[in-house]
Each structure stands twice: as structure tokens, then as C-alpha cells.
């Protein structure tokens, strides 16, 4: 007590371990179901679909929200299906696996609509463009490995734990990738290679990364390691390339846990080539361990083609491709416009983009190594006047500096390819405030079936 005042104790509306009967209100942007215990206190539940009546048990609480698990499903949704892959729910890798695909597409459309409404923007969101076969589509995966029960296990960690959920069928990967993971893991187990343990922070192998060209079928395996050299390295290398006939590139990525989140830039070729190739919209692309290359090539072709259509590209257009990666967007539209200038901050990606230009005999495109916001300011000072700017930023979206520099250059069309509708809606407010309007509808494209992620195309046109 201080001078007659008492410190208020927060009284939560639920207790740890409490069982509750409830109806699911909504699905969160990460695929978790939402039950509102009170207007301002949500519980988040895996594998819970709107309008289902469930009995749940509270597993975690804080001042603002909590988590719970389903004990009994009293009334199931018509949109529910059982894919018999509950392990994907446990690991959180495919949180929508038990939601019918048509309902997944509607959910993603509605989530974009709601996020824009939350920002006070009234927009039209077109129906989500879906996949014909929405399974086994990914051309890349990075999976952790861990010794459990005296076996080297591959899979994904259970939500909020250091327990690895074993997997051999990931449901979203190209099946040849799933098979390669098991073969490589078993070879590492044979030679008793230690695996990095998140509890002890010790061990050699952290992840197995596999990429496979959708059209080329070229296979890349990357051993992501906490140590620069593996024991029995030559024997392991020999067995891997003998057992994987599609293998074109086997590399070791030295990525100490203390320094890097996943992959470092430090790659060493153990066998074969430094990179693999694949085609996209008829163009040949070089793909290295660190290359940003969309993971769903079938839908990427549709995404880029739709983006070019919505941009209404003209033969005399000067196009800027920001966050250009290895040049996929710019190269795919170069034959429709006068000039493409790409900007990317990752040196390896720019080097790959420049090689891709040569490979595809494209002479009207240039790729520059620079931080996009700083380069945009330089272009503005040089009075460069692009007609169209394409941006395909990471999940964190655009910086205020990039938006300011873009609108100061005054392109007629600003094409935003987004992998995160939360940051898209946030950025849209600022772009509109600075003299642009959304031209036509926002178009969601389902790059990531069975997950909560969605790509979308928004065209901003100068007022």
C-alpha cells in the first residue's frame, strides 16, 4: 500500500488446467483457432475450426491471452476433414491440414479482408487462386535432426518444446525430397554423427536441407553443421552420392548456432556442383544453398504472370525490381518492357542474378548490390523516373524509408507482392496516405497450401 492506494492484482478469466466448453470464433493468422473467453481475452487452440463446439483444457496463460488444447470435439465443422496426419498439427508445420482445401482458400481471402478493415481500409479481395493438387509441392525444406531414443531422428520440433516430432511424410514437400532426407539421415546415423541438441548446445549436424528442381529434377543436399568438418566425411559423401542418383550438388554449410539462425554464407562443396538449375516461366535459374527462390514453383509461375498482368506492363516501361533476389521477377517480365533494374542487398543473390541474365541472354536488365531504401534515394536524386516498381519484401514488409523513396520517385504503378498480409495492410495505409490508391482487387495466391501463409498481389496506382 502506497499513500492510500492499493496495487491491483490482475484476475485472469481462466486458470491453468481449467476445462471449458466453448464455440470456436475464428482462426488466427498463424492457423490457430480462437475462443474468446471474454471480449478481450482470447485462447488459442491448434486444430480448431470456426463454429466447432469443443471441450478444451487451458495449457498456458498470461495477462493478455492463453493457450488451450482440444479434449473433446462435441460438434465438428462441415469444413473439417481428417488427413490422418496429426503429427503435422503437433509440430505446427501444416496447421490447416484438417481444413478442407476449399475452406482454406476462403479463409485466406477473408483474413486479408479483415486485416485491411482493421486498418480502416475498404478493399475488394478476389477469391484466392488455389492449386490443382495442394500437396507435395515444396521444392525445398530444412529439417532439424536430433538423437532421440538412440536413433537419429528427423522431423520438426513440437510447438514450444525441444522434443522432435519424427516425420517421414511431410505432406507438403516434393516426395523425392522426403525420401532424400531419410537416406541422408540414415547415413549420418550409420557413422554416429552427433546432432546439435538445443538443450546442451552441443553436436555437429543442425539441419539437413534439400532442394530439388521442379522441372530439372536436379537435387541439392546441404548438411548444415555446427562444426567445419565432419568425422568420416569422405565415407559419408561417397554414400550420399551413391544412394541419391539425382544428386547434383552436395555442400556443407558451416553455421555455428551462436552466429547464425539457419544458414550462414559459409558453404563448402563436398561433391558435384556449387548450385543446381531449374526453369521458371521458361527461363533458366541458378539456385545455390542461400538463394531466395520461391518454394512452390507451380504457383510461382501463376503468381508472377498474374502480377505482370495486373501491372499492365507496356513496351516502353522502365521497371524497378526491389528485393530482387536471384532475379526471378525482373527476368520473367524483361521481354515485356524497355528496361529492368533490380536491387538486392545479398551479394550472393546479386551474383546469381547477373549469371541468370547471361544464361537467359537478357540484355535490357541490370542488377545492383545495394540496400533498397538507400538505392531508391540515390535514384530519386538522379531523377530516375520508373513507370513500375515491383516489391517482393520479406515477411517484415517494407520500411518507411523505402515507401517514402518510392513515392518520391513517383512511379505510375507500385506492385506489391506480399507474403504477409499483416505487414501489407500496415504498409498500404502509408502508401495511400502518400498519394496512391489500390487499383482493382487484391489477389491472394495460395503458395503454401495446408499452412496459414498466403501470397497476394496488390497494385497501387498514383492518384
GROMACS .gro file of C-alpha atoms in nm:
model
  463
    1UNK     CA    1   0.000   0.000   0.000
    2UNK     CA    2   0.129   0.344  -0.102
    3UNK     CA    3  -0.040   0.659   0.041
    4UNK     CA    4  -0.384   0.503   0.043
    5UNK     CA    5  -0.351   0.332  -0.298
    6UNK     CA    6  -0.354  -0.045  -0.344
    7UNK     CA    7  -0.179  -0.238  -0.618
    8UNK     CA    8  -0.447  -0.403  -0.831
    9UNK     CA    9  -0.393  -0.773  -0.883
   10UNK     CA   10  -0.473  -0.896  -1.231
   11UNK     CA   11  -0.754  -1.151  -1.211
   12UNK     CA   12  -0.748  -1.371  -1.517
   13UNK     CA   13  -1.076  -1.509  -1.657
   14UNK     CA   14  -0.929  -1.861  -1.679
   15UNK     CA   15  -0.693  -2.080  -1.476
   16UNK     CA   16  -0.422  -2.321  -1.581
   17UNK     CA   17  -0.571  -2.670  -1.621
   18UNK     CA   18  -0.929  -2.541  -1.628
   19UNK     CA   19  -1.169  -2.722  -1.862
   20UNK     CA   20  -1.414  -2.512  -2.064
   21UNK     CA   21  -1.693  -2.582  -2.313
   22UNK     CA   22  -1.678  -2.326  -2.596
   23UNK     CA   23  -1.754  -2.249  -2.959
   24UNK     CA   24  -1.457  -2.156  -3.180
   25UNK     CA   25  -1.491  -1.796  -3.302
   26UNK     CA   26  -1.221  -1.762  -3.567
   27UNK     CA   27  -0.880  -1.873  -3.694
   28UNK     CA   28  -0.576  -1.659  -3.621
   29UNK     CA   29  -0.327  -1.559  -3.893
   30UNK     CA   30  -0.096  -1.844  -3.780
   31UNK     CA   31  -0.368  -2.109  -3.821
   32UNK     CA   32  -0.460  -2.144  -3.450
   33UNK     CA   33  -0.829  -2.143  -3.360
   34UNK     CA   34  -0.956  -1.861  -3.135
   35UNK     CA   35  -1.203  -1.883  -2.846
   36UNK     CA   36  -1.288  -1.555  -2.672
   37UNK     CA   37  -1.333  -1.626  -2.301
   38UNK     CA   38  -1.418  -1.256  -2.264
   39UNK     CA   39  -1.427  -0.983  -2.528
   40UNK     CA   40  -1.060  -0.904  -2.469
   41UNK     CA   41  -0.920  -1.239  -2.355
   42UNK     CA   42  -0.863  -1.497  -2.631
   43UNK     CA   43  -0.750  -1.856  -2.600
   44UNK     CA   44  -0.556  -2.003  -2.895
   45UNK     CA   45  -0.611  -2.369  -2.986
   46UNK     CA   46  -0.444  -2.585  -3.250
   47UNK     CA   47  -0.673  -2.780  -3.487
   48UNK     CA   48  -0.987  -2.583  -3.403
   49UNK     CA   49  -1.218  -2.462  -3.681
   50UNK     CA   50  -1.474  -2.178  -3.652
   51UNK     CA   51  -1.821  -2.278  -3.525
   52UNK     CA   52  -1.698  -2.606  -3.377
   53UNK     CA   53  -1.819  -2.678  -3.024
   54UNK     CA   54  -1.529  -2.814  -2.820
   55UNK     CA   55  -1.428  -2.902  -2.467
   56UNK     CA   56  -1.083  -2.763  -2.405
   57UNK     CA   57  -0.820  -2.758  -2.133
   58UNK     CA   58  -0.619  -2.441  -2.064
   59UNK     CA   59  -0.244  -2.513  -2.100
   60UNK     CA   60  -0.086  -2.168  -2.073
   61UNK     CA   61  -0.196  -1.823  -1.952
   62UNK     CA   62  -0.063  -1.471  -1.933
   63UNK     CA   63  -0.221  -1.129  -1.875
   64UNK     CA   64  -0.347  -1.088  -2.229
   65UNK     CA   65  -0.420  -1.434  -2.372
   66UNK     CA   66  -0.380  -1.805  -2.322
   67UNK     CA   67  -0.340  -2.138  -2.499
   68UNK     CA   68  -0.553  -2.449  -2.472
   69UNK     CA   69  -0.587  -2.795  -2.626
   70UNK     CA   70  -0.895  -2.977  -2.751
   71UNK     CA   71  -1.006  -3.259  -2.520
   72UNK     CA   72  -1.332  -3.340  -2.699
   73UNK     CA   73  -1.494  -3.222  -3.019
   74UNK     CA   74  -1.866  -3.207  -2.944
   75UNK     CA   75  -1.979  -3.056  -3.277
   76UNK     CA   76  -1.742  -3.071  -3.575
   77UNK     CA   77  -1.740  -2.823  -3.862
   78UNK     CA   78  -1.859  -2.925  -4.211
   79UNK     CA   79  -1.527  -2.782  -4.328
   80UNK     CA   80  -1.328  -3.040  -4.129
   81UNK     CA   81  -1.153  -3.335  -4.292
   82UNK     CA   82  -0.926  -3.592  -4.128
   83UNK     CA   83  -0.598  -3.622  -4.313
   84UNK     CA   84  -0.466  -3.869  -4.050
   85UNK     CA   85  -0.154  -3.656  -4.003
   86UNK     CA   86  -0.193  -3.520  -3.652
   87UNK     CA   87   0.187  -3.500  -3.619
   88UNK     CA   88   0.178  -3.201  -3.859
   89UNK     CA   89  -0.057  -3.022  -3.617
   90UNK     CA   90   0.169  -3.106  -3.321
   91UNK     CA   91   0.473  -2.958  -3.495
   92UNK     CA   92   0.277  -2.666  -3.641
   93UNK     CA   93   0.418  -2.726  -3.991
   94UNK     CA   94   0.077  -2.768  -4.158
   95UNK     CA   95  -0.179  -2.618  -3.916
   96UNK     CA   96  -0.464  -2.628  -4.171
   97UNK     CA   97  -0.415  -2.991  -4.273
   98UNK     CA   98  -0.758  -3.087  -4.131
   99UNK     CA   99  -0.940  -2.798  -4.304
  100UNK     CA  100  -1.090  -2.879  -4.645
  101UNK     CA  101  -0.895  -2.709  -4.922
  102UNK     CA  102  -1.188  -2.500  -5.049
  103UNK     CA  103  -1.231  -2.369  -4.694
  104UNK     CA  104  -0.856  -2.289  -4.672
  105UNK     CA  105  -0.887  -2.068  -4.982
  106UNK     CA  106  -1.192  -1.885  -4.842
  107UNK     CA  107  -1.019  -1.840  -4.503
  108UNK     CA  108  -0.714  -1.676  -4.665
  109UNK     CA  109  -0.933  -1.439  -4.867
  110UNK     CA  110  -1.127  -1.339  -4.553
  111UNK     CA  111  -0.812  -1.291  -4.345
  112UNK     CA  112  -0.674  -1.036  -4.591
  113UNK     CA  113  -1.013  -0.859  -4.596
  114UNK     CA  114  -1.022  -0.843  -4.214
  115UNK     CA  115  -0.666  -0.713  -4.181
  116UNK     CA  116  -0.738  -0.427  -4.422
  117UNK     CA  117  -1.066  -0.348  -4.243
  118UNK     CA  118  -0.873  -0.336  -3.913
  119UNK     CA  119  -0.656  -0.063  -4.071
  120UNK     CA  120  -0.971   0.128  -4.173
  121UNK     CA  121  -0.935   0.043  -4.544
  122UNK     CA  122  -1.226  -0.080  -4.753
  123UNK     CA  123  -1.091  -0.306  -5.026
  124UNK     CA  124  -1.208  -0.578  -5.262
  125UNK     CA  125  -1.024  -0.907  -5.215
  126UNK     CA  126  -1.065  -1.151  -5.503
  127UNK     CA  127  -1.113  -1.526  -5.439
  128UNK     CA  128  -0.784  -1.699  -5.360
  129UNK     CA  129  -0.617  -1.863  -5.658
  130UNK     CA  130  -0.561  -2.223  -5.548
  131UNK     CA  131  -0.357  -2.524  -5.655
  132UNK     CA  132  -0.498  -2.812  -5.856
  133UNK     CA  133  -0.306  -3.059  -5.633
  134UNK     CA  134  -0.238  -2.881  -5.300
  135UNK     CA  135   0.002  -3.140  -5.154
  136UNK     CA  136   0.368  -3.243  -5.206
  137UNK     CA  137   0.455  -2.913  -5.374
  138UNK     CA  138   0.760  -2.766  -5.195
  139UNK     CA  139   1.094  -2.769  -5.380
  140UNK     CA  140   1.295  -2.702  -5.064
  141UNK     CA  141   1.299  -2.797  -4.699
  142UNK     CA  142   1.529  -2.753  -4.399
  143UNK     CA  143   1.467  -3.009  -4.125
  144UNK     CA  144   1.635  -3.037  -3.785
  145UNK     CA  145   1.784  -3.366  -3.666
  146UNK     CA  146   1.829  -3.488  -3.310
  147UNK     CA  147   1.934  -3.808  -3.136
  148UNK     CA  148   1.623  -3.941  -2.956
  149UNK     CA  149   1.583  -4.291  -2.807
  150UNK     CA  150   1.924  -4.387  -2.950
  151UNK     CA  151   1.807  -4.308  -3.305
  152UNK     CA  152   1.896  -4.010  -3.522
  153UNK     CA  153   1.554  -3.855  -3.575
  154UNK     CA  154   1.444  -3.606  -3.841
  155UNK     CA  155   1.126  -3.402  -3.827
  156UNK     CA  156   1.016  -3.078  -3.662
  157UNK     CA  157   1.005  -2.968  -3.301
  158UNK     CA  158   0.674  -2.992  -3.118
  159UNK     CA  159   0.527  -2.646  -3.059
  160UNK     CA  160   0.703  -2.475  -2.768
  161UNK     CA  161   0.933  -2.768  -2.686
  162UNK     CA  162   1.271  -2.926  -2.759
  163UNK     CA  163   1.109  -3.260  -2.847
  164UNK     CA  164   1.143  -3.353  -3.212
  165UNK     CA  165   0.828  -3.491  -3.376
  166UNK     CA  166   0.954  -3.770  -3.608
  167UNK     CA  167   0.843  -3.737  -3.971
  168UNK     CA  168   0.900  -3.921  -4.294
  169UNK     CA  169   0.595  -3.785  -4.481
  170UNK     CA  170   0.589  -3.404  -4.460
  171UNK     CA  171   0.278  -3.384  -4.688
  172UNK     CA  172   0.390  -3.050  -4.839
  173UNK     CA  173   0.737  -3.144  -4.973
  174UNK     CA  174   0.813  -3.298  -5.311
  175UNK     CA  175   0.814  -3.668  -5.217
  176UNK     CA  176   1.164  -3.714  -5.361
  177UNK     CA  177   1.282  -3.457  -5.103
  178UNK     CA  178   1.120  -3.656  -4.820
  179UNK     CA  179   1.298  -3.971  -4.941
  180UNK     CA  180   1.633  -3.788  -4.965
  181UNK     CA  181   1.604  -3.665  -4.605
  182UNK     CA  182   1.558  -4.021  -4.475
  183UNK     CA  183   1.851  -4.154  -4.684
  184UNK     CA  184   2.087  -3.879  -4.568
  185UNK     CA  185   1.973  -3.906  -4.206
  186UNK     CA  186   2.029  -4.285  -4.204
  187UNK     CA  187   2.381  -4.244  -4.346
  188UNK     CA  188   2.463  -3.989  -4.074
  189UNK     CA  189   2.323  -4.229  -3.815
  190UNK     CA  190   2.535  -4.515  -3.953
  191UNK     CA  191   2.850  -4.309  -3.891
  192UNK     CA  192   2.723  -4.198  -3.547
  193UNK     CA  193   2.746  -3.828  -3.634
  194UNK     CA  194   2.638  -3.616  -3.338
  195UNK     CA  195   2.339  -3.385  -3.382
  196UNK     CA  196   2.304  -3.039  -3.235
  197UNK     CA  197   2.098  -3.052  -2.916
  198UNK     CA  198   1.914  -2.729  -2.826
  199UNK     CA  199   1.942  -2.817  -2.454
  200UNK     CA  200   2.317  -2.879  -2.440
  201UNK     CA  201   2.407  -2.650  -2.734
  202UNK     CA  202   2.644  -2.928  -2.848
  203UNK     CA  203   2.658  -3.154  -3.153
  204UNK     CA  204   2.765  -3.144  -3.518
  205UNK     CA  205   2.469  -3.161  -3.760
  206UNK     CA  206   2.199  -2.900  -3.711
  207UNK     CA  207   1.981  -2.942  -4.020
  208UNK     CA  208   1.951  -3.133  -4.344
  209UNK     CA  209   1.848  -2.902  -4.627
  210UNK     CA  210   1.728  -3.044  -4.959
  211UNK     CA  211   1.635  -2.856  -5.278
  212UNK     CA  212   1.503  -3.022  -5.595
  213UNK     CA  213   1.433  -2.859  -5.930
  214UNK     CA  214   1.066  -2.897  -6.022
  215UNK     CA  215   1.143  -2.926  -6.394
  216UNK     CA  216   1.511  -3.026  -6.389
  217UNK     CA  217   1.484  -3.284  -6.104
  218UNK     CA  218   1.836  -3.177  -6.003
  219UNK     CA  219   1.892  -3.243  -5.633
  220UNK     CA  220   2.095  -3.040  -5.384
  221UNK     CA  221   2.170  -3.162  -5.031
  222UNK     CA  222   2.319  -2.924  -4.774
  223UNK     CA  223   2.447  -3.051  -4.440
  224UNK     CA  224   2.412  -2.757  -4.202
  225UNK     CA  225   2.674  -2.808  -3.936
  226UNK     CA  226   2.794  -2.658  -3.610
  227UNK     CA  227   3.146  -2.781  -3.695
  228UNK     CA  228   3.357  -2.702  -4.004
  229UNK     CA  229   3.445  -3.067  -4.083
  230UNK     CA  230   3.252  -3.389  -4.016
  231UNK     CA  231   3.406  -3.711  -3.887
  232UNK     CA  232   3.424  -3.976  -4.164
  233UNK     CA  233   3.344  -3.703  -4.414
  234UNK     CA  234   3.470  -3.879  -4.729
  235UNK     CA  235   3.279  -4.202  -4.647
  236UNK     CA  236   2.958  -4.006  -4.580
  237UNK     CA  237   2.994  -3.808  -4.903
  238UNK     CA  238   3.055  -4.125  -5.104
  239UNK     CA  239   2.746  -4.298  -4.961
  240UNK     CA  240   2.519  -3.998  -5.014
  241UNK     CA  241   2.603  -3.951  -5.382
  242UNK     CA  242   2.589  -4.328  -5.441
  243UNK     CA  243   2.240  -4.357  -5.288
  244UNK     CA  244   2.092  -4.041  -5.445
  245UNK     CA  245   2.111  -4.077  -5.826
  246UNK     CA  246   1.955  -3.732  -5.886
  247UNK     CA  247   2.219  -3.558  -5.672
  248UNK     CA  248   2.398  -3.272  -5.849
  249UNK     CA  249   2.531  -3.076  -5.551
  250UNK     CA  250   2.634  -3.181  -5.200
  251UNK     CA  251   2.752  -2.900  -4.975
  252UNK     CA  252   2.840  -2.837  -4.613
  253UNK     CA  253   2.716  -2.513  -4.461
  254UNK     CA  254   2.924  -2.422  -4.155
  255UNK     CA  255   2.669  -2.243  -3.940
  256UNK     CA  256   2.759  -2.226  -3.569
  257UNK     CA  257   2.446  -2.180  -3.359
  258UNK     CA  258   2.596  -1.882  -3.179
  259UNK     CA  259   2.635  -1.690  -3.504
  260UNK     CA  260   2.354  -1.779  -3.745
  261UNK     CA  261   1.985  -1.860  -3.725
  262UNK     CA  262   1.973  -2.117  -4.006
  263UNK     CA  263   2.226  -2.100  -4.289
  264UNK     CA  264   2.546  -1.896  -4.292
  265UNK     CA  265   2.713  -1.769  -4.612
  266UNK     CA  266   2.995  -2.021  -4.542
  267UNK     CA  267   2.945  -2.309  -4.791
  268UNK     CA  268   3.191  -2.580  -4.894
  269UNK     CA  269   3.125  -2.814  -5.185
  270UNK     CA  270   3.166  -3.176  -5.077
  271UNK     CA  271   3.072  -3.332  -5.412
  272UNK     CA  272   2.940  -3.220  -5.751
  273UNK     CA  273   2.844  -2.864  -5.847
  274UNK     CA  274   2.812  -2.549  -5.635
  275UNK     CA  275   2.450  -2.498  -5.746
  276UNK     CA  276   2.157  -2.660  -5.927
  277UNK     CA  277   1.940  -2.527  -6.211
  278UNK     CA  278   1.567  -2.509  -6.266
  279UNK     CA  279   1.336  -2.325  -6.503
  280UNK     CA  280   1.060  -2.076  -6.425
  281UNK     CA  281   0.830  -1.940  -6.697
  282UNK     CA  282   1.077  -2.085  -6.948
  283UNK     CA  283   1.385  -1.910  -6.800
  284UNK     CA  284   1.683  -2.093  -6.652
  285UNK     CA  285   1.780  -2.007  -6.294
  286UNK     CA  286   2.091  -2.095  -6.092
  287UNK     CA  287   1.995  -2.192  -5.735
  288UNK     CA  288   2.255  -2.211  -5.457
  289UNK     CA  289   2.216  -2.304  -5.088
  290UNK     CA  290   2.140  -1.944  -4.986
  291UNK     CA  291   1.937  -1.841  -5.293
  292UNK     CA  292   1.591  -1.698  -5.234
  293UNK     CA  293   1.381  -1.899  -5.478
  294UNK     CA  294   1.006  -1.940  -5.425
  295UNK     CA  295   0.932  -2.282  -5.273
  296UNK     CA  296   0.621  -2.358  -5.481
  297UNK     CA  297   0.732  -2.332  -5.845
  298UNK     CA  298   0.393  -2.428  -5.990
  299UNK     CA  299   0.216  -2.141  -5.814
  300UNK     CA  300   0.512  -1.902  -5.855
  301UNK     CA  301   0.466  -1.913  -6.231
  302UNK     CA  302   0.100  -1.821  -6.181
  303UNK     CA  303   0.190  -1.552  -5.921
  304UNK     CA  304   0.445  -1.375  -6.143
  305UNK     CA  305   0.229  -1.399  -6.454
  306UNK     CA  306  -0.071  -1.252  -6.269
  307UNK     CA  307   0.148  -0.976  -6.119
  308UNK     CA  308   0.271  -0.880  -6.468
  309UNK     CA  309  -0.088  -0.878  -6.598
  310UNK     CA  310  -0.216  -0.664  -6.309
  311UNK     CA  311   0.078  -0.424  -6.358
  312UNK     CA  312  -0.044  -0.362  -6.717
  313UNK     CA  313   0.315  -0.356  -6.839
  314UNK     CA  314   0.391  -0.156  -7.154
  315UNK     CA  315   0.675  -0.197  -7.405
  316UNK     CA  316   0.826   0.142  -7.306
  317UNK     CA  317   0.812   0.088  -6.929
  318UNK     CA  318   1.117   0.126  -6.703
  319UNK     CA  319   1.072  -0.126  -6.422
  320UNK     CA  320   1.245  -0.143  -6.082
  321UNK     CA  321   1.255  -0.482  -5.910
  322UNK     CA  322   1.320  -0.431  -5.537
  323UNK     CA  323   1.425  -0.720  -5.310
  324UNK     CA  324   1.511  -0.886  -5.639
  325UNK     CA  325   1.684  -1.199  -5.504
  326UNK     CA  326   1.830  -1.403  -5.789
  327UNK     CA  327   1.629  -1.202  -6.043
  328UNK     CA  328   1.319  -1.417  -6.086
  329UNK     CA  329   1.057  -1.140  -6.117
  330UNK     CA  330   1.269  -0.900  -6.324
  331UNK     CA  331   1.386  -1.166  -6.567
  332UNK     CA  332   1.032  -1.301  -6.607
  333UNK     CA  333   0.900  -0.957  -6.719
  334UNK     CA  334   1.206  -0.826  -6.909
  335UNK     CA  335   1.069  -0.927  -7.250
  336UNK     CA  336   0.755  -0.716  -7.193
  337UNK     CA  337   0.925  -0.384  -7.104
  338UNK     CA  338   1.201  -0.142  -7.210
  339UNK     CA  339   1.431  -0.187  -6.909
  340UNK     CA  340   1.452  -0.366  -6.571
  341UNK     CA  341   1.674  -0.253  -6.283
  342UNK     CA  342   1.695  -0.487  -5.985
  343UNK     CA  343   1.830  -0.407  -5.640
  344UNK     CA  344   1.924  -0.662  -5.372
  345UNK     CA  345   2.133  -0.643  -5.052
  346UNK     CA  346   2.262  -1.005  -5.051
  347UNK     CA  347   2.589  -1.030  -5.251
  348UNK     CA  348   2.544  -1.396  -5.349
  349UNK     CA  349   2.193  -1.330  -5.480
  350UNK     CA  350   2.315  -1.040  -5.699
  351UNK     CA  351   2.596  -1.258  -5.836
  352UNK     CA  352   2.340  -1.529  -5.920
  353UNK     CA  353   2.106  -1.270  -6.079
  354UNK     CA  354   2.386  -1.145  -6.303
  355UNK     CA  355   2.468  -1.503  -6.409
  356UNK     CA  356   2.098  -1.564  -6.474
  357UNK     CA  357   2.088  -1.262  -6.707
  358UNK     CA  358   2.376  -1.408  -6.911
  359UNK     CA  359   2.225  -1.758  -6.907
  360UNK     CA  360   1.896  -1.629  -7.043
  361UNK     CA  361   2.057  -1.382  -7.290
  362UNK     CA  362   1.872  -1.084  -7.140
  363UNK     CA  363   2.033  -0.753  -7.232
  364UNK     CA  364   1.778  -0.500  -7.102
  365UNK     CA  365   1.816  -0.576  -6.728
  366UNK     CA  366   2.073  -0.481  -6.462
  367UNK     CA  367   2.111  -0.599  -6.101
  368UNK     CA  368   2.269  -0.374  -5.838
  369UNK     CA  369   2.410  -0.473  -5.497
  370UNK     CA  370   2.264  -0.221  -5.250
  371UNK     CA  371   2.016  -0.175  -4.969
  372UNK     CA  372   1.687  -0.098  -5.146
  373UNK     CA  373   1.581   0.213  -4.944
  374UNK     CA  374   1.926   0.375  -4.984
  375UNK     CA  375   1.941   0.290  -5.355
  376UNK     CA  376   1.590   0.431  -5.407
  377UNK     CA  377   1.703   0.761  -5.252
  378UNK     CA  378   2.002   0.771  -5.488
  379UNK     CA  379   1.775   0.706  -5.786
  380UNK     CA  380   1.544   0.982  -5.673
  381UNK     CA  381   1.840   1.225  -5.652
  382UNK     CA  382   1.944   1.112  -6.003
  383UNK     CA  383   1.585   1.188  -6.114
  384UNK     CA  384   1.523   0.833  -6.232
  385UNK     CA  385   1.154   0.804  -6.324
  386UNK     CA  386   1.040   0.441  -6.325
  387UNK     CA  387   0.696   0.358  -6.462
  388UNK     CA  388   0.651   0.050  -6.244
  389UNK     CA  389   0.810  -0.062  -5.916
  390UNK     CA  390   0.778  -0.427  -5.810
  391UNK     CA  391   0.840  -0.505  -5.444
  392UNK     CA  392   0.851  -0.858  -5.302
  393UNK     CA  393   0.974  -0.796  -4.946
  394UNK     CA  394   1.038  -1.047  -4.664
  395UNK     CA  395   0.766  -1.105  -4.402
  396UNK     CA  396   0.855  -0.788  -4.211
  397UNK     CA  397   0.729  -0.585  -4.509
  398UNK     CA  398   0.856  -0.251  -4.635
  399UNK     CA  399   1.047   0.008  -4.435
  400UNK     CA  400   0.907   0.360  -4.405
  401UNK     CA  401   1.224   0.478  -4.586
  402UNK     CA  402   1.155   0.255  -4.888
  403UNK     CA  403   0.792   0.366  -4.913
  404UNK     CA  404   0.899   0.732  -4.890
  405UNK     CA  405   1.174   0.689  -5.151
  406UNK     CA  406   0.939   0.501  -5.386
  407UNK     CA  407   0.658   0.754  -5.381
  408UNK     CA  408   0.910   1.037  -5.416
  409UNK     CA  409   1.022   0.879  -5.747
  410UNK     CA  410   0.655   0.885  -5.846
  411UNK     CA  411   0.604   0.560  -6.041
  412UNK     CA  412   0.263   0.531  -6.202
  413UNK     CA  413   0.221   0.176  -6.065
  414UNK     CA  414   0.356   0.022  -5.746
  415UNK     CA  415   0.311  -0.358  -5.749
  416UNK     CA  416   0.335  -0.514  -5.402
  417UNK     CA  417   0.380  -0.893  -5.390
  418UNK     CA  418   0.333  -0.982  -5.025
  419UNK     CA  419   0.393  -1.299  -4.824
  420UNK     CA  420   0.246  -1.144  -4.507
  421UNK     CA  421  -0.096  -0.973  -4.518
  422UNK     CA  422  -0.037  -0.817  -4.173
  423UNK     CA  423   0.253  -0.602  -4.295
  424UNK     CA  424   0.088  -0.549  -4.636
  425UNK     CA  425  -0.219  -0.390  -4.473
  426UNK     CA  426   0.006  -0.177  -4.249
  427UNK     CA  427   0.216  -0.059  -4.547
  428UNK     CA  428  -0.095   0.008  -4.759
  429UNK     CA  429  -0.205   0.279  -4.514
  430UNK     CA  430   0.121   0.469  -4.566
  431UNK     CA  431   0.130   0.420  -4.945
  432UNK     CA  432  -0.228   0.550  -4.976
  433UNK     CA  433  -0.151   0.843  -4.746
  434UNK     CA  434   0.130   0.941  -4.981
  435UNK     CA  435  -0.084   0.976  -5.291
  436UNK     CA  436  -0.168   0.631  -5.424
  437UNK     CA  437  -0.485   0.423  -5.437
  438UNK     CA  438  -0.542   0.048  -5.470
  439UNK     CA  439  -0.618  -0.028  -5.834
  440UNK     CA  440  -0.870  -0.310  -5.866
  441UNK     CA  441  -0.888  -0.601  -5.625
  442UNK     CA  442  -0.621  -0.755  -5.405
  443UNK     CA  443  -0.547  -1.101  -5.544
  444UNK     CA  444  -0.449  -1.379  -5.299
  445UNK     CA  445  -0.245  -1.666  -5.446
  446UNK     CA  446  -0.206  -1.985  -5.242
  447UNK     CA  447   0.167  -2.053  -5.247
  448UNK     CA  448   0.151  -2.252  -4.923
  449UNK     CA  449  -0.146  -2.496  -4.909
  450UNK     CA  450  -0.210  -2.667  -4.572
  451UNK     CA  451  -0.040  -2.375  -4.394
  452UNK     CA  452  -0.175  -2.039  -4.281
  453UNK     CA  453   0.056  -1.841  -4.515
  454UNK     CA  454  -0.069  -1.669  -4.829
  455UNK     CA  455   0.090  -1.456  -5.102
  456UNK     CA  456  -0.104  -1.171  -5.260
  457UNK     CA  457  -0.070  -0.911  -5.533
  458UNK     CA  458  -0.177  -0.550  -5.476
  459UNK     CA  459  -0.137  -0.278  -5.737
  460UNK     CA  460  -0.115   0.079  -5.610
  461UNK     CA  461  -0.171   0.345  -5.878
  462UNK     CA  462  -0.072   0.710  -5.849
  463UNK     CA  463  -0.366   0.943  -5.775
   0.00000   0.00000   0.00000
